[in-house]
Coordinates of C-alpha atoms in Angstrom, one line a residue:
M31 CA -22.0 -81.2 31.3
T32 CA -20.5 -80.1 34.6
L33 CA -17.3 -78.0 34.6
P34 CA -14.6 -78.9 37.0
D35 CA -14.3 -76.8 40.1
T36 CA -10.8 -75.4 40.0
A37 CA -11.2 -73.9 43.4
S38 CA -11.6 -77.3 45.0
N39 CA -9.1 -78.9 42.5
P40 CA -5.8 -76.9 42.9
A41 CA -4.0 -79.2 40.4
D42 CA -6.2 -77.8 37.6
A43 CA -5.7 -74.1 38.6
D44 CA -3.9 -71.7 36.2
R45 CA -0.3 -71.2 36.9
T46 CA 2.2 -68.4 36.1
F47 CA 5.2 -69.0 33.9
Q48 CA 8.5 -69.0 35.7
V49 CA 11.2 -67.1 33.8
D50 CA 14.8 -68.1 33.9
L51 CA 16.3 -64.6 33.4
R52 CA 19.9 -65.9 32.8
G53 CA 18.5 -68.3 30.1
L54 CA 16.5 -65.4 28.6
V55 CA 19.5 -63.1 28.4
D56 CA 21.6 -65.9 26.8
L57 CA 18.8 -66.3 24.2
L58 CA 18.9 -62.6 23.5
S59 CA 22.6 -62.5 23.1
H60 CA 22.8 -65.5 20.8
H61 CA 19.6 -65.1 18.7
L62 CA 18.2 -61.6 18.9
Y63 CA 21.1 -59.2 19.2
S64 CA 24.1 -59.3 17.0
S65 CA 26.6 -58.1 19.7
P66 CA 26.6 -57.0 23.4
R67 CA 27.3 -53.5 22.2
V68 CA 23.6 -53.0 21.6
Y69 CA 23.1 -52.4 25.4
L70 CA 24.2 -48.8 24.9
R71 CA 21.8 -48.3 22.0
E72 CA 18.9 -49.6 24.1
L73 CA 19.8 -47.3 27.0
L74 CA 20.0 -44.3 24.5
Q75 CA 16.8 -45.4 23.0
N76 CA 14.9 -45.5 26.3
A77 CA 16.3 -42.1 27.1
V78 CA 15.2 -40.6 23.8
D79 CA 11.7 -42.1 24.2
A80 CA 11.5 -40.7 27.8
L81 CA 12.4 -37.2 26.4
T82 CA 9.8 -37.6 23.7
A83 CA 7.2 -38.3 26.3
R84 CA 8.4 -35.4 28.4
H85 CA 8.0 -33.1 25.5
G86 CA 4.5 -34.4 24.9
L87 CA 3.7 -33.7 28.6
E88 CA 5.4 -30.2 28.7
P89 CA 5.5 -28.9 25.1
D90 CA 6.6 -25.5 26.2
V91 CA 9.9 -26.8 27.6
P92 CA 12.7 -25.9 25.1
A93 CA 14.2 -28.9 23.4
A94 CA 17.7 -27.7 24.3
A95 CA 16.9 -27.9 28.0
L96 CA 16.2 -31.7 27.8
G97 CA 19.2 -33.8 27.1
I98 CA 21.1 -37.1 27.7
R99 CA 24.3 -37.4 29.7
L100 CA 26.6 -40.4 29.5
Y101 CA 29.3 -41.3 32.0
A102 CA 31.9 -44.1 31.9
D103 CA 35.1 -44.3 33.9
G104 CA 35.9 -48.0 33.7
S105 CA 34.1 -48.9 36.9
V106 CA 30.5 -47.9 36.0
V107 CA 28.5 -46.9 32.9
R108 CA 25.7 -44.3 33.6
V109 CA 23.1 -42.9 31.3
E110 CA 21.0 -40.0 32.6
D111 CA 18.1 -38.2 30.9
D112 CA 15.7 -35.4 31.5
G113 CA 12.8 -37.4 30.4
V114 CA 9.3 -38.1 31.7
G115 CA 10.6 -40.4 34.5
L116 CA 8.8 -43.2 36.3
T117 CA 6.5 -43.3 39.4
E118 CA 6.7 -46.2 41.9
A119 CA 3.7 -47.8 40.2
D120 CA 5.4 -47.5 36.8
V121 CA 8.5 -49.2 38.2
H122 CA 6.5 -52.2 39.5
T123 CA 4.5 -52.4 36.3
F124 CA 7.2 -51.9 33.7
L125 CA 10.6 -52.8 35.1
A126 CA 9.5 -55.8 37.1
T127 CA 7.5 -57.5 34.3
I128 CA 9.5 -59.1 31.5
G129 CA 8.3 -58.0 28.0
R130 CA 6.1 -55.1 29.1
S131 CA 6.9 -51.6 27.9
S132 CA 5.8 -48.3 29.4
K133 CA 5.5 -47.2 25.8
R134 CA 2.5 -49.5 25.5
A135 CA 0.6 -47.8 28.3
D136 CA -2.9 -46.6 27.4
R137 CA -2.1 -43.0 28.3
I138 CA 0.4 -42.8 25.4
A139 CA -0.9 -45.5 23.1
E140 CA -2.0 -42.9 20.6
Q141 CA 1.6 -41.5 20.5
R142 CA 3.5 -44.8 19.8
G143 CA 4.6 -43.5 16.4
D144 CA 6.7 -40.9 18.3
F145 CA 8.8 -43.6 20.0
I146 CA 11.7 -45.6 18.7
G147 CA 11.2 -48.8 20.9
Q148 CA 8.1 -51.0 20.5
F149 CA 9.0 -54.2 22.2
G150 CA 9.7 -53.5 25.9
I151 CA 12.8 -55.8 26.3
G152 CA 15.5 -53.3 25.8
L153 CA 16.6 -53.0 29.4
L154 CA 17.3 -56.7 29.5
S155 CA 20.2 -56.1 27.0
C156 CA 22.1 -54.5 29.9
F157 CA 22.5 -57.9 31.4
L158 CA 24.7 -58.8 28.5
V159 CA 27.4 -56.7 30.1
A160 CA 26.4 -56.3 33.8
D161 CA 25.0 -58.5 36.6
E162 CA 23.1 -55.6 38.2
I163 CA 21.1 -52.6 36.9
L164 CA 20.3 -49.6 39.1
V165 CA 17.5 -47.3 37.9
V166 CA 16.8 -44.1 39.8
S167 CA 13.9 -42.1 38.5
R168 CA 11.6 -39.2 39.3
S169 CA 8.3 -38.7 37.4
A170 CA 7.5 -35.4 35.8
R171 CA 3.8 -36.2 35.8
T172 CA 3.4 -35.4 39.5
P173 CA 4.9 -32.2 40.9
D174 CA 5.9 -33.7 44.3
A175 CA 6.7 -37.2 42.9
P176 CA 9.1 -39.2 45.1
V177 CA 12.4 -40.5 43.8
V178 CA 12.2 -44.3 43.1
E179 CA 15.1 -46.7 43.1
W180 CA 14.9 -50.0 41.3
R181 CA 17.7 -52.5 41.5
G182 CA 17.5 -55.5 39.2
R183 CA 19.9 -58.5 39.3
G184 CA 20.9 -61.1 36.8
D185 CA 19.5 -63.9 39.0
G186 CA 15.9 -62.5 38.4
S187 CA 15.5 -60.8 41.8
Y188 CA 14.9 -57.0 42.2
S189 CA 14.2 -54.5 45.0
V190 CA 12.3 -51.2 45.0
R191 CA 12.6 -48.4 47.5
T192 CA 11.8 -44.6 47.6
L193 CA 14.5 -42.0 48.2
P194 CA 14.4 -38.4 49.3
V195 CA 13.8 -35.7 46.7
S196 CA 17.3 -34.5 47.2
A197 CA 18.6 -37.8 45.6
R198 CA 17.3 -36.4 42.2
P199 CA 15.9 -32.9 42.3
R200 CA 14.8 -32.9 38.7
P201 CA 12.5 -35.2 36.8
G202 CA 14.2 -37.9 34.7
T203 CA 15.9 -41.2 34.9
T204 CA 19.4 -42.4 35.7
V205 CA 20.5 -46.0 34.7
T206 CA 23.8 -47.2 36.2
L207 CA 25.6 -50.4 35.3
T208 CA 28.4 -52.1 37.1
P209 CA 30.1 -54.0 34.3
R210 CA 31.3 -57.6 34.6
A211 CA 35.0 -58.2 34.4
D212 CA 34.5 -60.0 31.0
A213 CA 32.6 -57.0 29.5
G214 CA 35.5 -54.5 29.5
E215 CA 35.6 -54.7 25.7
W216 CA 32.2 -52.9 25.6
T217 CA 32.2 -50.8 28.7
R218 CA 35.6 -49.0 28.9
P219 CA 35.3 -45.2 28.5
G220 CA 36.7 -45.0 24.9
Q221 CA 34.4 -47.7 23.7
V222 CA 31.4 -46.2 25.3
H223 CA 32.1 -42.9 23.6
T224 CA 32.6 -44.7 20.3
L225 CA 29.4 -46.6 20.6
A226 CA 27.5 -43.4 21.5
R227 CA 28.8 -41.7 18.4
H228 CA 28.1 -44.7 16.3
F229 CA 24.4 -45.1 17.4
G230 CA 23.5 -41.5 18.3
S231 CA 25.3 -39.1 16.0
L232 CA 22.0 -38.1 14.4
L233 CA 19.9 -37.9 17.5
R234 CA 17.9 -34.7 17.8
H235 CA 18.4 -34.2 21.5
P236 CA 21.8 -33.1 22.9
V237 CA 23.9 -36.0 24.1
T238 CA 27.2 -35.5 26.1
F239 CA 29.8 -37.9 27.3
D240 CA 32.0 -37.7 30.4
D241 CA 34.9 -40.1 31.0
G242 CA 35.5 -39.0 34.6
S243 CA 38.7 -37.1 33.9
G244 CA 37.2 -33.9 35.2
G245 CA 36.8 -32.1 31.9
A246 CA 33.6 -30.8 30.4
G247 CA 31.5 -33.4 28.8
A248 CA 32.1 -33.9 25.1
R249 CA 29.1 -33.5 22.8
V250 CA 28.4 -36.8 21.1
N251 CA 26.2 -35.3 18.3
P252 CA 27.5 -31.8 17.9
E253 CA 26.2 -31.3 14.4
P254 CA 22.8 -31.9 12.8
A255 CA 22.5 -34.3 9.9
P256 CA 24.2 -32.6 6.9
W257 CA 21.1 -32.6 4.8
Q258 CA 19.4 -30.5 7.5
G259 CA 22.1 -27.8 7.5
T260 CA 22.0 -24.5 5.7
Y261 CA 24.7 -23.6 3.2
P262 CA 25.7 -20.4 1.4
T263 CA 25.6 -22.0 -2.1
P264 CA 24.4 -25.2 -3.7
G265 CA 28.0 -26.1 -4.4
A266 CA 28.9 -25.8 -0.7
R267 CA 26.0 -28.1 0.2
S268 CA 27.1 -30.6 -2.4
R269 CA 30.6 -30.6 -1.1
A270 CA 29.3 -31.0 2.5
L271 CA 27.2 -34.0 1.5
A272 CA 30.0 -35.6 -0.4
A273 CA 32.4 -35.1 2.6
Y274 CA 29.8 -36.8 4.9
G275 CA 29.4 -39.7 2.5
E276 CA 33.2 -40.1 2.4
E277 CA 33.4 -40.1 6.2
V278 CA 30.6 -42.6 6.6
F279 CA 31.4 -45.0 3.7
G280 CA 35.1 -44.5 3.1
F281 CA 35.0 -43.5 -0.6
K282 CA 34.6 -40.2 -2.4
P283 CA 31.2 -40.3 -4.1
L284 CA 30.9 -39.8 -7.8
D285 CA 27.8 -37.7 -6.9
T286 CA 25.3 -37.5 -4.1
I287 CA 21.5 -37.7 -4.5
D288 CA 19.1 -36.0 -2.1
L289 CA 16.5 -38.4 -0.7
D290 CA 13.4 -36.7 0.8
L291 CA 10.1 -38.5 1.4
P292 CA 7.9 -36.2 3.5
A293 CA 5.1 -38.7 3.7
V294 CA 7.2 -41.0 5.9
G295 CA 9.5 -38.4 7.4
L296 CA 12.5 -39.7 5.5
K297 CA 15.6 -37.6 4.7
G298 CA 19.1 -38.6 3.6
I299 CA 21.5 -39.0 0.7
A300 CA 22.5 -41.7 -1.7
C301 CA 26.2 -41.8 -2.6
V302 CA 27.0 -43.0 -6.1
L303 CA 30.0 -45.4 -6.0
P304 CA 32.9 -44.2 -8.1
E305 CA 33.9 -47.7 -9.3
T306 CA 32.3 -50.7 -10.9
V307 CA 30.4 -53.0 -8.5
P308 CA 30.6 -56.8 -9.2
T309 CA 27.5 -58.2 -10.7
G310 CA 24.8 -59.1 -8.2
R311 CA 26.7 -57.6 -5.2
R312 CA 24.5 -55.5 -3.0
H313 CA 25.7 -53.1 -0.4
G314 CA 24.1 -52.5 2.9
H315 CA 22.7 -49.0 3.7
R316 CA 22.8 -47.0 7.0
V317 CA 19.3 -46.6 8.3
H318 CA 18.4 -44.4 11.2
V319 CA 15.0 -44.3 12.8
K320 CA 14.2 -41.0 14.5
G321 CA 18.0 -40.3 14.6
M322 CA 19.0 -43.6 16.2
L323 CA 21.1 -45.9 14.0
L324 CA 19.1 -49.0 13.3
S325 CA 21.3 -50.9 10.8
E326 CA 24.5 -50.4 8.7
Q327 CA 23.5 -53.4 6.4
A328 CA 19.9 -52.6 5.5
E329 CA 19.7 -54.0 1.9
E330 CA 15.9 -53.9 1.8
I331 CA 15.7 -50.2 1.6
L332 CA 16.5 -50.1 -2.1
P333 CA 15.6 -52.4 -5.1
E334 CA 18.2 -55.0 -6.2
W335 CA 19.2 -53.0 -9.3
A336 CA 20.4 -50.0 -7.3
F337 CA 23.7 -51.6 -6.3
F338 CA 25.6 -48.5 -7.6
V339 CA 24.7 -46.4 -4.6
R340 CA 25.0 -46.6 -0.8
C341 CA 22.5 -44.7 1.3
V342 CA 22.3 -43.1 4.7
V343 CA 18.8 -42.1 5.7
D344 CA 16.8 -41.1 8.8
A345 CA 13.1 -42.0 8.8
E346 CA 10.2 -41.5 11.1
S347 CA 7.7 -44.1 10.0
L348 CA 9.8 -47.3 9.3
R349 CA 9.2 -50.2 11.6
P350 CA 12.2 -52.0 13.2
T351 CA 12.2 -55.7 13.8
A352 CA 12.3 -57.0 17.4
S353 CA 16.1 -56.8 17.5
R354 CA 15.9 -53.2 16.2
E355 CA 18.8 -54.1 13.9
A356 CA 16.7 -54.5 10.6
L357 CA 13.6 -53.2 9.0
Y358 CA 10.2 -54.9 9.2
E359 CA 9.0 -55.8 5.7
D360 CA 5.5 -54.2 5.3
D361 CA 3.6 -52.0 2.9
T362 CA 5.3 -48.9 4.2
L363 CA 8.8 -50.3 3.5
A364 CA 7.7 -51.4 0.0
A365 CA 6.3 -47.9 -0.8
V366 CA 9.5 -46.3 0.5
R367 CA 11.6 -48.6 -1.7
D368 CA 9.6 -47.7 -4.8
A369 CA 9.8 -44.0 -4.0
L370 CA 13.6 -44.1 -3.5
A371 CA 13.9 -46.0 -6.7
D372 CA 12.0 -43.1 -8.4
R373 CA 14.6 -40.6 -6.9
L374 CA 17.4 -42.6 -8.4
R375 CA 15.7 -42.7 -11.8
A376 CA 15.2 -39.0 -11.7
W377 CA 18.9 -38.4 -10.9
I378 CA 19.9 -40.5 -14.0
A379 CA 17.4 -38.5 -16.1
R380 CA 18.8 -35.2 -14.9
A381 CA 22.4 -36.3 -15.6
A382 CA 21.4 -37.4 -19.1
A383 CA 19.7 -34.1 -19.8
S384 CA 22.1 -31.6 -18.3
D385 CA 25.5 -33.2 -17.3
P386 CA 26.9 -35.4 -20.1
D387 CA 30.3 -35.6 -18.4
L388 CA 28.8 -36.9 -15.2
L389 CA 26.6 -39.3 -17.2
A390 CA 29.6 -40.6 -19.1
R391 CA 31.6 -41.3 -15.9
F392 CA 28.6 -42.9 -14.4
L393 CA 27.9 -45.2 -17.3
Q394 CA 31.6 -46.1 -17.6
A395 CA 31.4 -47.5 -14.0
H396 CA 27.8 -48.7 -13.7
H397 CA 26.6 -49.6 -17.2
L398 CA 25.5 -53.1 -16.0
A399 CA 23.3 -51.6 -13.3
V400 CA 21.7 -49.2 -15.8
K401 CA 21.2 -52.1 -18.3
S402 CA 19.4 -54.1 -15.6
L403 CA 17.1 -51.1 -14.9
A404 CA 16.5 -50.4 -18.6
V405 CA 15.2 -53.9 -19.2
H406 CA 12.2 -53.2 -17.0
D407 CA 12.0 -49.4 -17.2
D408 CA 10.8 -47.9 -20.5
E409 CA 11.8 -44.4 -19.5
I410 CA 15.4 -45.3 -18.7
L411 CA 15.4 -47.4 -21.9
R412 CA 14.5 -44.4 -24.0
M413 CA 16.9 -42.1 -22.3
L414 CA 20.0 -44.2 -22.0
L415 CA 19.9 -47.2 -24.4
P416 CA 21.6 -45.2 -27.2
W417 CA 24.4 -44.2 -24.8
L418 CA 25.1 -47.6 -23.2
P419 CA 28.4 -49.3 -24.2
F420 CA 28.3 -52.7 -26.0
E421 CA 31.0 -55.0 -27.3
T422 CA 30.7 -54.9 -31.1
T423 CA 32.7 -55.6 -34.3
D424 CA 33.6 -51.9 -34.2
G425 CA 35.0 -52.2 -30.7
S426 CA 33.4 -51.1 -27.4
T427 CA 31.0 -48.4 -28.5
S428 CA 27.5 -47.0 -27.8
L429 CA 24.5 -48.3 -29.7
D430 CA 23.8 -44.8 -31.0
E431 CA 27.2 -44.5 -32.6
F432 CA 27.1 -48.2 -33.9
A433 CA 23.6 -47.7 -35.4
R434 CA 24.9 -44.7 -37.4
A435 CA 27.4 -47.0 -39.1
H436 CA 25.1 -50.0 -39.5
R437 CA 21.5 -49.7 -40.3
T438 CA 21.1 -53.5 -39.9
V439 CA 22.4 -54.6 -36.5
L440 CA 23.1 -58.3 -36.0
V441 CA 23.3 -59.7 -32.4
T442 CA 24.8 -63.0 -31.3
S443 CA 23.3 -65.2 -28.6
S444 CA 26.5 -66.0 -26.8
V445 CA 30.0 -64.6 -26.2
E446 CA 31.6 -67.6 -27.9
E447 CA 29.5 -67.1 -31.0
F448 CA 30.6 -63.5 -31.2
R449 CA 34.2 -64.4 -30.8
Q450 CA 33.9 -67.0 -33.6
V451 CA 32.6 -64.5 -36.1
A452 CA 33.8 -61.1 -35.0
A453 CA 36.9 -60.8 -37.2
I454 CA 35.2 -62.3 -40.3
A455 CA 32.0 -60.3 -39.9
S456 CA 34.0 -57.1 -39.4
A457 CA 36.0 -57.7 -42.6
A458 CA 32.7 -58.5 -44.4
G459 CA 31.3 -55.2 -43.4
L460 CA 28.6 -56.7 -41.0
G461 CA 27.7 -54.9 -37.8
V462 CA 27.5 -57.5 -35.0
V463 CA 26.9 -56.9 -31.3
N464 CA 27.9 -59.4 -28.6
G465 CA 24.6 -60.4 -27.1
G466 CA 26.1 -62.9 -24.7
Y467 CA 26.4 -60.7 -21.7
T468 CA 23.6 -60.2 -19.2
Y469 CA 20.8 -58.1 -20.6
D470 CA 22.6 -57.2 -23.8
R471 CA 20.8 -59.3 -26.3
E472 CA 17.4 -58.2 -25.0
L473 CA 18.3 -54.5 -25.0
V474 CA 19.8 -54.6 -28.5
H475 CA 16.5 -56.0 -29.8
R476 CA 14.7 -53.0 -28.3
L477 CA 16.8 -50.5 -30.2
P478 CA 14.2 -50.0 -33.0
E479 CA 11.9 -48.6 -30.3
I480 CA 14.3 -45.7 -30.0
R481 CA 15.8 -45.7 -33.5
P482 CA 13.0 -46.9 -35.9
E483 CA 15.3 -46.6 -38.9
V484 CA 17.5 -49.4 -37.5
S485 CA 16.6 -53.1 -37.9
V486 CA 17.9 -55.8 -35.5
A487 CA 18.2 -59.5 -36.2
D488 CA 19.8 -62.5 -34.5
L489 CA 23.0 -63.6 -36.3
D490 CA 22.8 -67.2 -37.6
P491 CA 25.3 -69.2 -39.6
A492 CA 23.3 -68.8 -42.8
T493 CA 23.5 -65.0 -42.5
L494 CA 27.3 -65.0 -42.1
T495 CA 27.9 -67.7 -44.8
A496 CA 25.8 -65.7 -47.2
H497 CA 28.3 -62.8 -46.9
L498 CA 31.3 -65.1 -47.7
D499 CA 32.3 -65.2 -51.4
P500 CA 32.1 -68.5 -53.2
V501 CA 35.2 -69.8 -55.0
E502 CA 35.3 -70.4 -58.8
R503 CA 33.8 -73.6 -60.0
E504 CA 37.1 -74.9 -61.3
T505 CA 38.8 -74.3 -58.0
E506 CA 36.0 -76.1 -56.1
L507 CA 36.2 -79.1 -58.4
A508 CA 40.0 -79.3 -58.0
A509 CA 39.5 -79.3 -54.2
A510 CA 36.7 -81.9 -54.2
A511 CA 38.9 -84.8 -53.2
Y512 CA 40.4 -82.9 -50.3
L513 CA 37.0 -81.7 -49.1
A514 CA 35.6 -85.2 -49.2
L515 CA 38.5 -86.5 -47.0
A516 CA 38.1 -83.6 -44.7
R517 CA 34.3 -84.2 -44.3
D518 CA 35.0 -87.9 -43.6
A519 CA 37.7 -87.0 -41.0
L520 CA 35.4 -84.5 -39.2
A521 CA 32.2 -86.6 -39.4
V522 CA 32.7 -87.6 -35.8
F523 CA 32.1 -84.0 -34.8
D524 CA 29.0 -83.6 -37.1
C525 CA 30.9 -81.0 -39.0
D526 CA 30.6 -80.2 -42.7
V527 CA 33.4 -78.6 -44.7
A528 CA 33.1 -75.9 -47.3
L529 CA 35.5 -73.7 -49.3
R530 CA 35.0 -69.9 -49.5
T531 CA 37.0 -66.7 -49.8
F532 CA 36.8 -64.1 -47.1
Q533 CA 38.9 -61.5 -45.3
P534 CA 41.2 -61.4 -43.5
A535 CA 43.3 -63.7 -45.7
S536 CA 45.4 -64.5 -42.6
A537 CA 42.5 -66.5 -41.2
P538 CA 42.8 -70.1 -42.6
A539 CA 39.4 -71.3 -41.4
L540 CA 36.2 -70.3 -39.6
L541 CA 34.2 -72.7 -37.4
I542 CA 30.5 -71.9 -37.2
D543 CA 28.9 -73.9 -34.4
S544 CA 26.3 -72.4 -32.1
R545 CA 25.7 -73.6 -28.5
E546 CA 22.1 -74.6 -29.4
A547 CA 23.4 -76.7 -32.3
R548 CA 25.8 -78.6 -30.1
H549 CA 23.1 -79.2 -27.5
E550 CA 20.8 -80.6 -30.2
R551 CA 23.5 -82.9 -31.5
T552 CA 24.2 -84.1 -28.0
R553 CA 20.5 -85.0 -27.5
S554 CA 20.5 -86.8 -30.8
Q555 CA 23.5 -88.8 -29.8
L556 CA 21.9 -89.8 -26.5
A557 CA 18.7 -90.8 -28.3
R558 CA 20.7 -93.0 -30.6
E559 CA 22.6 -94.6 -27.6
Q560 CA 19.3 -95.1 -25.7
D561 CA 17.4 -96.5 -28.7
G562 CA 14.5 -98.6 -27.6
G563 CA 14.6 -97.6 -23.9
L564 CA 12.5 -95.2 -22.0
W565 CA 15.0 -92.4 -22.2
G566 CA 15.4 -93.1 -25.9
D567 CA 11.7 -92.6 -26.4
I568 CA 11.8 -89.4 -24.4
L569 CA 14.8 -88.0 -26.2
G570 CA 13.5 -89.1 -29.5
A571 CA 10.3 -87.1 -28.9
L572 CA 12.4 -84.0 -28.2
R573 CA 14.8 -84.6 -31.1
Q574 CA 14.8 -82.1 -34.0
E575 CA 16.9 -82.2 -37.2
A576 CA 20.3 -81.8 -35.7
P577 CA 22.1 -78.8 -37.3
R578 CA 25.7 -79.5 -38.3
A579 CA 28.7 -77.4 -37.5
Q580 CA 30.5 -75.9 -40.5
L581 CA 34.3 -75.6 -41.0
I582 CA 34.7 -73.0 -43.7
L583 CA 38.2 -73.0 -45.3
N584 CA 39.5 -69.7 -46.6
Q585 CA 40.8 -70.2 -50.2
L586 CA 42.7 -66.9 -49.9
N587 CA 44.9 -68.3 -47.2
P588 CA 48.3 -69.7 -48.4
L589 CA 48.3 -72.6 -45.9
V590 CA 44.8 -73.7 -47.0
R591 CA 45.8 -73.6 -50.7
T592 CA 48.8 -75.8 -49.9
A593 CA 46.6 -78.2 -48.0
L594 CA 44.1 -78.5 -50.9
A595 CA 47.0 -79.7 -53.1
I596 CA 48.0 -82.6 -50.8
D597 CA 47.8 -86.0 -52.6
E598 CA 48.5 -88.2 -49.6
P599 CA 45.1 -89.2 -48.0
E600 CA 46.4 -89.6 -44.4
L601 CA 48.2 -86.3 -44.5
A602 CA 45.2 -84.6 -46.0
R603 CA 43.0 -86.0 -43.1
T604 CA 45.5 -84.8 -40.6
S605 CA 45.7 -81.3 -42.1
A606 CA 41.9 -81.1 -42.0
E607 CA 41.9 -82.1 -38.3
A608 CA 44.6 -79.6 -37.6
L609 CA 42.6 -76.8 -39.3
Y610 CA 39.5 -77.8 -37.4
G611 CA 41.4 -77.8 -34.1
Q612 CA 42.9 -74.4 -34.7
A613 CA 39.5 -72.9 -35.6
A614 CA 38.0 -74.4 -32.5
L615 CA 40.7 -72.8 -30.4
L616 CA 40.1 -69.4 -32.0
S617 CA 36.4 -69.7 -31.1
R618 CA 37.4 -69.7 -27.4
R619 CA 34.6 -72.0 -26.5
P620 CA 35.2 -75.0 -24.1
L621 CA 36.7 -77.9 -26.0
R622 CA 35.3 -81.4 -25.7
P623 CA 37.7 -84.2 -24.7
A624 CA 37.6 -85.6 -28.2
E625 CA 38.6 -82.2 -29.7
S626 CA 41.5 -81.8 -27.3
S627 CA 42.7 -85.3 -28.2
L628 CA 42.3 -84.4 -31.9
I629 CA 44.4 -81.2 -31.6
N630 CA 47.2 -83.1 -29.8
R631 CA 47.2 -86.0 -32.3
S632 CA 47.1 -83.9 -35.4
F633 CA 50.0 -81.7 -34.1
L634 CA 52.1 -84.8 -33.4
D635 CA 51.3 -86.4 -36.7
L636 CA 52.2 -83.3 -38.7
L637 CA 55.4 -83.0 -36.7
A638 CA 56.3 -86.6 -37.4
H639 CA 55.6 -86.1 -41.1
A640 CA 57.8 -83.0 -41.2
L641 CA 60.7 -84.9 -39.4
R642 CA 60.4 -87.8 -41.8
K643 CA 60.5 -85.5 -44.8
D644 CA 63.6 -83.7 -43.5
S645 CA 65.4 -87.0 -42.9

């Protein structure tokens, strides 16, 4: 087989991509960067990386002697650094080739972990606010290196020339932008200073800003990160961290938690929110990488259950995504997330062991978060389950206090079931916990792991009915006719009727009807309606013995005793329907259309009967 001769066949020769720079910048602005404001972050980042390279080249130069200077007067934006600088060859290689980064060069490849940027497209972000970029640089690698000027334009053209040494006596780089008229929102002096503070407040190199008014440049990052400062007492440190958290997040933390992971060079704080957070809502966290702000909404730094804190951290080894506005999901991030979760668990353990007042305030606000953690964390379960609040027949109380009063703890499967039985169960001396809320039923069933002397069981209708006192035989025989009419009237709801005595006497009736029982009756009804068809066969195969609801009339209630004595069949049916409707309303469960209709009809029928009697 003979290969084609590309030399003699120019049509088959390899070609070079042509880059539409304006189209590329438009792509960056709409799909990579969240806002044009990132141009200043990219310039600061390039300056910091240049300073890092300079320190690697000249480790004896004091860090305080190498800095970054910003200037903005409304007509230009300038960023100047004392970094390693660029040679003319560097300029041609790195500034004139889209996507290539000097930080990828072989001579510093082994040092890439020291640099913030990894993608080599940061300078393009300047075209989001300017049509021309001027770079003037002198390399620190060669003692007599010339000053090189690179001028790039938004149409994709550029020029390079050398300048006399007097144009820049010291090594480093100056980037100057002439903003477009429509970019004033991002390039006016006040905004440039605000953006510099926003992105660079934790940078380790000194950064100053000059607005051209003639005064001395203001320090952008005058103080180190608060967790790196020294304080006279632990209390002073705690107050300083809380003040910083309030400044950053806008709330006074309930407490602050030190976060320190030396293996990845991470330091920071977690601020405990002072108020309850809606279920499932996650807050973003402020993540800095080597001092540069990466993201204010980094949810992935902590597990989902930790929505009771907001963090601000500075890390060395976390990888940013291409936009440098989020974290790259990798094994390092997963390990950091697990380690920070351990720090939060340790804080909860310390509060439980040594600060009961703090623990009580924390649980009052964030018991749901702790419950979600306790489901999967045996250590937290053992420490905090007895102290977590639950809704019970004794009111809102901790399981520890509730278990001291009730050695047998019953738990409902739904909120509506608890509401149906709470008053009756409490009067009967039963200890019932509302298990209808997220995590509660599962956690209550684990109570014997912590308190072996306590037993836990699900509450079912038979358990409650067994604690209701039967009436005397003569009373039940006298009420037989009424009960038969009531059962017939309520048969449409698959509801049985029984007569018992229970407290409180003010409750005329109790409706016992679980959600599972209603669902099973619905399946049975559908199977009957679809009898003989495909769906009928499927539902029939699933059908179980459909449990019936129970309307239990309270013989101690005066109204019930009056109803039992009614000798008019239609009035007796109507009174039974009214008692069923009232019990259904008290259960607070959603009413079916037929039940709503029954309540309205029975009320009007009783009203009509009363009016006829009065006339």
